[in-house]
Short mmCIF file of C-alpha atoms and ligand atoms in Angstrom, two decimals:
data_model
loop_
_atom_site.label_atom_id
_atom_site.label_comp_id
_atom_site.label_asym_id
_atom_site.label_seq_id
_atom_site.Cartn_x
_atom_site.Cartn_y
_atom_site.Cartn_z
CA UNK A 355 95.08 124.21 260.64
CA UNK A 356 94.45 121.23 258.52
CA UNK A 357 91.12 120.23 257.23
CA UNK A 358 89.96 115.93 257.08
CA UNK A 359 86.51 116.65 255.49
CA UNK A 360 84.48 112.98 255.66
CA UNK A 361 81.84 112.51 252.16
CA UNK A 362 79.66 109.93 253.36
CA UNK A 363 77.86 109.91 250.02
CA UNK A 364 74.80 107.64 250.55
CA UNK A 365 75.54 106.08 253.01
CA UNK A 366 75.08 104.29 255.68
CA UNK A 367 71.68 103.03 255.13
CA UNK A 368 70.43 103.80 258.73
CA UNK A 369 70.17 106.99 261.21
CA UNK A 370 71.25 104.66 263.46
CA UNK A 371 74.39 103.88 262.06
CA UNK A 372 74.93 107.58 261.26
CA UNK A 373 74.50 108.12 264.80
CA UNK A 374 77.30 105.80 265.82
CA UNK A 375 79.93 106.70 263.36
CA UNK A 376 79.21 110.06 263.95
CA UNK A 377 79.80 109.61 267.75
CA UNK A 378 83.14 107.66 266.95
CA UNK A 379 84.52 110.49 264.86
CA UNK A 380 83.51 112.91 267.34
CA UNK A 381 85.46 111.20 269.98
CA UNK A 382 88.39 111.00 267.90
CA UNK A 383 88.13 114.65 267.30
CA UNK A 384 87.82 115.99 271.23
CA UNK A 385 91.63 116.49 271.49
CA UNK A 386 92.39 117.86 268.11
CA UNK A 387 94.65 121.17 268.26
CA UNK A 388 95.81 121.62 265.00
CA UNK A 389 93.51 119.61 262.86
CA UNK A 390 89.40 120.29 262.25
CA UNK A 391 87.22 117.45 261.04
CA UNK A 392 84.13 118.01 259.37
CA UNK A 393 81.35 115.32 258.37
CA UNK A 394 79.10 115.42 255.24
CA UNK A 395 76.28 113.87 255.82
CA UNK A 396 73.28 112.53 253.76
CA UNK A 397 71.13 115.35 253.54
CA UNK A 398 67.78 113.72 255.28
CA UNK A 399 70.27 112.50 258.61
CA UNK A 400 71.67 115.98 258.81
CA UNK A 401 69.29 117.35 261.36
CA UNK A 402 68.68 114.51 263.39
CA UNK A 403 72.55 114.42 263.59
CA UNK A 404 72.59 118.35 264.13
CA UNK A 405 70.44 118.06 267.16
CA UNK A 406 72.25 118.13 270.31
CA UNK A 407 75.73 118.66 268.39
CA UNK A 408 77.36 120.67 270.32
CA UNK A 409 79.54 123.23 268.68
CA UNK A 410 83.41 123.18 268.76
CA UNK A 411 86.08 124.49 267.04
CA UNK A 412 87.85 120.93 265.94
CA UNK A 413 84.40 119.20 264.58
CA UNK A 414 81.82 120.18 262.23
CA UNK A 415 78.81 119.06 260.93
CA UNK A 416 78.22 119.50 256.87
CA UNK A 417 75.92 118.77 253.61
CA UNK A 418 76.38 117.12 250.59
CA UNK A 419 74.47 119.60 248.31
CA UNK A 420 72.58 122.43 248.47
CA UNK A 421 71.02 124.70 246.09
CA UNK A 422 71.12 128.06 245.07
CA UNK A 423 68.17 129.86 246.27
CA UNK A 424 67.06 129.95 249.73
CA UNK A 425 63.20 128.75 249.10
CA UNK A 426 60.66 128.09 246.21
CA UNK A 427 58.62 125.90 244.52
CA UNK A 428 61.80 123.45 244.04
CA UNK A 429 60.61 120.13 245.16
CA UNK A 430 63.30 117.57 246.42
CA UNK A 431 66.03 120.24 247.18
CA UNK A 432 67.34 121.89 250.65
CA UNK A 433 68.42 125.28 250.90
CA UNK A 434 71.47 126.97 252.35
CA UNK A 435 68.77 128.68 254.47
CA UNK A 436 68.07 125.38 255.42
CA UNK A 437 71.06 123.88 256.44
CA UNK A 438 72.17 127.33 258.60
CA UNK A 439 69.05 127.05 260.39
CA UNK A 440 70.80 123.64 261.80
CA UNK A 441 73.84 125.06 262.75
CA UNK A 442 75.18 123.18 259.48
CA UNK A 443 78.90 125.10 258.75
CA UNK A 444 80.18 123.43 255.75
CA UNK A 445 78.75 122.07 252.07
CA UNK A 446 80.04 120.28 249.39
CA UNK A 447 79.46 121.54 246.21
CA UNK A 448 80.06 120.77 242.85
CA UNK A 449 81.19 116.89 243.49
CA UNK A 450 82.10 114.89 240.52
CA UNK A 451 79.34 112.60 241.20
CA UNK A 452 77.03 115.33 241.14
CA UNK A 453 78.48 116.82 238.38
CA UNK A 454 78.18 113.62 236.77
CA UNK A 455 74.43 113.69 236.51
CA UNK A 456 73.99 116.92 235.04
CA UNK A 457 75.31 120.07 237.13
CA UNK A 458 77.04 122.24 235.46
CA UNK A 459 79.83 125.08 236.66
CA UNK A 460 77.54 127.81 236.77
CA UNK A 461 74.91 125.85 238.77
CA UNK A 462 77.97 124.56 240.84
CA UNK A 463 78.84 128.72 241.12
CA UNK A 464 75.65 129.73 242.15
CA UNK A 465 75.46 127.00 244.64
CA UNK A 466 78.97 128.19 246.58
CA UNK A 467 77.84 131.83 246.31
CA UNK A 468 74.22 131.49 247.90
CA UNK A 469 75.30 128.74 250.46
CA UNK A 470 78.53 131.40 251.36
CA UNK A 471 76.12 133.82 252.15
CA UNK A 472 75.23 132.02 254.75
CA UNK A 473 78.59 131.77 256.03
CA UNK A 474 78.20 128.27 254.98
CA UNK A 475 81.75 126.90 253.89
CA UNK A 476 81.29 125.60 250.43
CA UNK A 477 83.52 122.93 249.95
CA UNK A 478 83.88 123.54 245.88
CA UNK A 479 85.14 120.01 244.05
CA UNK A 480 87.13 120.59 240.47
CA UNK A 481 88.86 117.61 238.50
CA UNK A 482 89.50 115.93 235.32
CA UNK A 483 87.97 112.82 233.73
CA UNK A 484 91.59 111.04 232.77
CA UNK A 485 95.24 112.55 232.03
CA UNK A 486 96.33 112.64 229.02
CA UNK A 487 99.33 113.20 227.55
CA UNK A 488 99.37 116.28 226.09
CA UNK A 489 97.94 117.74 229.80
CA UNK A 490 94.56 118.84 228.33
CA UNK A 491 93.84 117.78 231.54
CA UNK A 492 95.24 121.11 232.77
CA UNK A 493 93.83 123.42 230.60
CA UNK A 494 90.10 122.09 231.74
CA UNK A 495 90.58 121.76 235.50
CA UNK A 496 91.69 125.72 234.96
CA UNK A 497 88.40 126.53 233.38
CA UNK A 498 86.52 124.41 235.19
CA UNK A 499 87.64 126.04 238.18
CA UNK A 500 86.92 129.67 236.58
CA UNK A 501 83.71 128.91 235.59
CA UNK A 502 82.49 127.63 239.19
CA UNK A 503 83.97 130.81 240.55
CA UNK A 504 82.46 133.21 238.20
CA UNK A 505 79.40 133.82 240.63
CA UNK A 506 81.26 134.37 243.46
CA UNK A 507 81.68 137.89 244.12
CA UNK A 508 85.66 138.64 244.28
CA UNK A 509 85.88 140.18 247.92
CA UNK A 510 84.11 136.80 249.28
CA UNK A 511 86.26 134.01 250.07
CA UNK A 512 86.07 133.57 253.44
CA UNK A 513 84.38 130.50 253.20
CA UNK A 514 85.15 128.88 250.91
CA UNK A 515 87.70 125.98 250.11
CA UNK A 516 88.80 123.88 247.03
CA UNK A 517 88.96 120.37 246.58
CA UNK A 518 91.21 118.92 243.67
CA UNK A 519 89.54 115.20 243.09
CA UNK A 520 90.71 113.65 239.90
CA UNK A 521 87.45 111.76 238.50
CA UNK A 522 90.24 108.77 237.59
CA UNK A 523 91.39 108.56 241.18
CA UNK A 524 88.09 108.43 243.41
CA UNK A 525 86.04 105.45 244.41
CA UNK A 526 86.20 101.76 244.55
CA UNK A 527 86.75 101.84 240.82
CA UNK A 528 89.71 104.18 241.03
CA UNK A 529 92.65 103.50 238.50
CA UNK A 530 95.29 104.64 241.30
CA UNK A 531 95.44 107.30 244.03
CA UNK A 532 96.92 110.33 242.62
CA UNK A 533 100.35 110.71 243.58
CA UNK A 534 101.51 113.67 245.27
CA UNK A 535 103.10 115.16 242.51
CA UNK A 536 99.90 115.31 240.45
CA UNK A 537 98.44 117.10 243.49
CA UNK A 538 101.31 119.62 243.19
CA UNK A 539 100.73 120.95 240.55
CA UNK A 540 97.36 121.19 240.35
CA UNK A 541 97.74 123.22 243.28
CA UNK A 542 100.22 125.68 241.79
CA UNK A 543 97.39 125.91 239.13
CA UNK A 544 94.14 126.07 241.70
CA UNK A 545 96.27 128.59 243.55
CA UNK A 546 96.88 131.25 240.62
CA UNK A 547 93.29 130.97 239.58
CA UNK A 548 91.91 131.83 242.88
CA UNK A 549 94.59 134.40 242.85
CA UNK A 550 93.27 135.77 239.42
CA UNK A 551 90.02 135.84 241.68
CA UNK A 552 89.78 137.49 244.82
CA UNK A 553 93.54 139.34 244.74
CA UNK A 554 97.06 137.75 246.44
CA UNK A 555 95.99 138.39 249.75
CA UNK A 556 92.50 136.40 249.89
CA UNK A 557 93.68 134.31 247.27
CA UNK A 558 96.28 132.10 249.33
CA UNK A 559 93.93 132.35 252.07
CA UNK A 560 91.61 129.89 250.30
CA UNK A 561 92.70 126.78 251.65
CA UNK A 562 92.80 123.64 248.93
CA UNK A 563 92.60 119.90 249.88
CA UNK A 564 92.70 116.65 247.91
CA UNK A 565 90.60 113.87 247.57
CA UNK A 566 90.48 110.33 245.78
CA UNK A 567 91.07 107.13 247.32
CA UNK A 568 92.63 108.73 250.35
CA UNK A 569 93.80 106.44 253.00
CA UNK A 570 96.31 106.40 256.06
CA UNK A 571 99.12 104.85 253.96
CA UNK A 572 98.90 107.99 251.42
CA UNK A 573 97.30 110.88 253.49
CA UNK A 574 100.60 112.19 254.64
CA UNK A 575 102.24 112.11 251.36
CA UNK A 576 99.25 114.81 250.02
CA UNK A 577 99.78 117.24 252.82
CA UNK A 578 103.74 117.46 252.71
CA UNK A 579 104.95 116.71 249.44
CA UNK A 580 101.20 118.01 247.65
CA UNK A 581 101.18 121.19 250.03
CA UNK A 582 97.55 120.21 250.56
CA UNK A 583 95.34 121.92 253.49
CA UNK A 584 93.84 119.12 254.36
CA UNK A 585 92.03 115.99 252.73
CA UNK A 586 88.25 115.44 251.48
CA UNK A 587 87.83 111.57 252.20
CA UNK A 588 84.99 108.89 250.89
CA UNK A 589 85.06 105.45 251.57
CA UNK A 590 87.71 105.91 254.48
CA UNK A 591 85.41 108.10 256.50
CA UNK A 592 82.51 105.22 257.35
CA UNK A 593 85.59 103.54 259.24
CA UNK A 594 85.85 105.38 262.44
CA UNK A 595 89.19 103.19 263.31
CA UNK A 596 91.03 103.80 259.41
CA UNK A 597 89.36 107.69 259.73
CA UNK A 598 90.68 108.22 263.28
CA UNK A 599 94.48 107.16 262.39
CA UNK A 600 94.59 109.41 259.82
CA UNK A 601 92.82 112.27 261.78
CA UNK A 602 95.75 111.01 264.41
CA UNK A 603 98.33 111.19 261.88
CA UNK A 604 97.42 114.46 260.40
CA UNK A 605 97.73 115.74 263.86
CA UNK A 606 100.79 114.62 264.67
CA UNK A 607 102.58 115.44 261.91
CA UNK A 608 100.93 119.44 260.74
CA UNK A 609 100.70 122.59 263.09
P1 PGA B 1478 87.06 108.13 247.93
O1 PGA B 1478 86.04 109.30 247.57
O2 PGA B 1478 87.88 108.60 249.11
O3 PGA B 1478 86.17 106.96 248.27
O4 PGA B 1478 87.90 107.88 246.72
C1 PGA B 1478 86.44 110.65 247.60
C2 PGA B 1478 85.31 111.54 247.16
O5 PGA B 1478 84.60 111.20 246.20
O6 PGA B 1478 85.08 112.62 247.75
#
């Protein structure tokens, strides 16, 4: 099974637009075998767009955030509570755009853990800033991705997932899609770590995907030659027809 995980990120700027795209990517998903799509949502569309959703194994419904405690005094945040009351599966957590304005790994850590409890999928984002070239850049993904793991207890990793998204490679402002070499072996590194973890066996069960500036010209490229589960996609995933051929494409080509 390969994962195409859409990040809306803020936008669109209606419910009604939500509504349509969501529709379009649900159609595009009703004949999917081999491949599951999930959306991320903006967190005040996702119950409007949970209602009525009806549940299947090919198309889910996620957050953006969440935080780390089910309730409190904690004014402008949604629980993981929350979001399973909607039927919500999947969260991101730990995006470098959230990461950007202050979260740190152990906030990111407690996040996954509490929103796992829930059987939520946390969706748990790790990259670097820029490669340099000495590969630093190596050496801080690694603890990065220790530190975000560290409150996850080590027989609990059924749901969750990595996503490898080099800062220098996502958004409009993005120096260059990674290539799928740089994917590779940040996998080989992602892998051992969540080996180091939970153990061999639940450790390779912890499916990783890629994301930054992925479109239908590239996605192939990070699932074959990357060895990448599946893809987390921004900009691409507003466009049901450029989101739908690589949803198509993904299908095609990966049992
Ligand atoms: P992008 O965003 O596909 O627009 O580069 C990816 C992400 O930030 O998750």
């Amino acid at each position: 099974m390969k994962f195409i995980i859409g990040n809306w990120k803020m936008y669109p700027k209606t419910l009604k637009e939500a509504k349509a795209i969501l529709a379009a990517h649900r159609r595009s998903a009703r004949l999917l075998k081999r491949t599951k799509v999930v959306i991320c949502a903006p967190q005040v569309f996702v119950g409007a767009l949970a209602t009525g959703l009806r549940k299947t194994t090919t198309f889910a419904l996620g957050a953006q955030d969440v935080f780390w405690e089910d309730e409190g005094a904690r004014t402008g945040e949604t629980s993981p509570a929350m979001l399973a009351s909607l039927g919500l599966q999947y969260v991101i957590v730990g995006h470098s755009e959230r990461r950007a304005l202050g979260e740190t790994n152990k906030e990111v850590s407690q996040k996954a853990a509490q929103a796992m409890k829930h059987k939520l999928t946390a969706v748990l984002c790790v990259g670097e800033q820029v490669r340099d070239d000495a590969g630093e850049y190596f050496g801080l993904v690694r603890s990065q991705l220790h530190a975000s793991l560290a409150e996850i207890p080590k027989n609990a990793s059924a749901h969750l997932m990595i996503a490898y998204e080099p800062i220098w490679a996502i958004g409009s402002k993005a120096l260059r899609p990674a290539a799928p070499a740089d994917l590779h072996e940040m996998t080989i590194l992602i892998r051992r770590e969540l080996v180091a973890h939970f153990g061999k066996t639940a450790g390779f069960r912890v499916p990783i995907l890629y994301g930054g500036s992925v479109d239908e010209r590239n996605a192939e490229g990070f699932l074959t030659l990357g060895e990448a589960d599946g893809l987390l996609i921004g900009r691409v995933s507003l466009s049901p027809e450029g989101f739908g051929a690589i949803v198509r494409l993904v299908e095609q080509k990966h049992s």
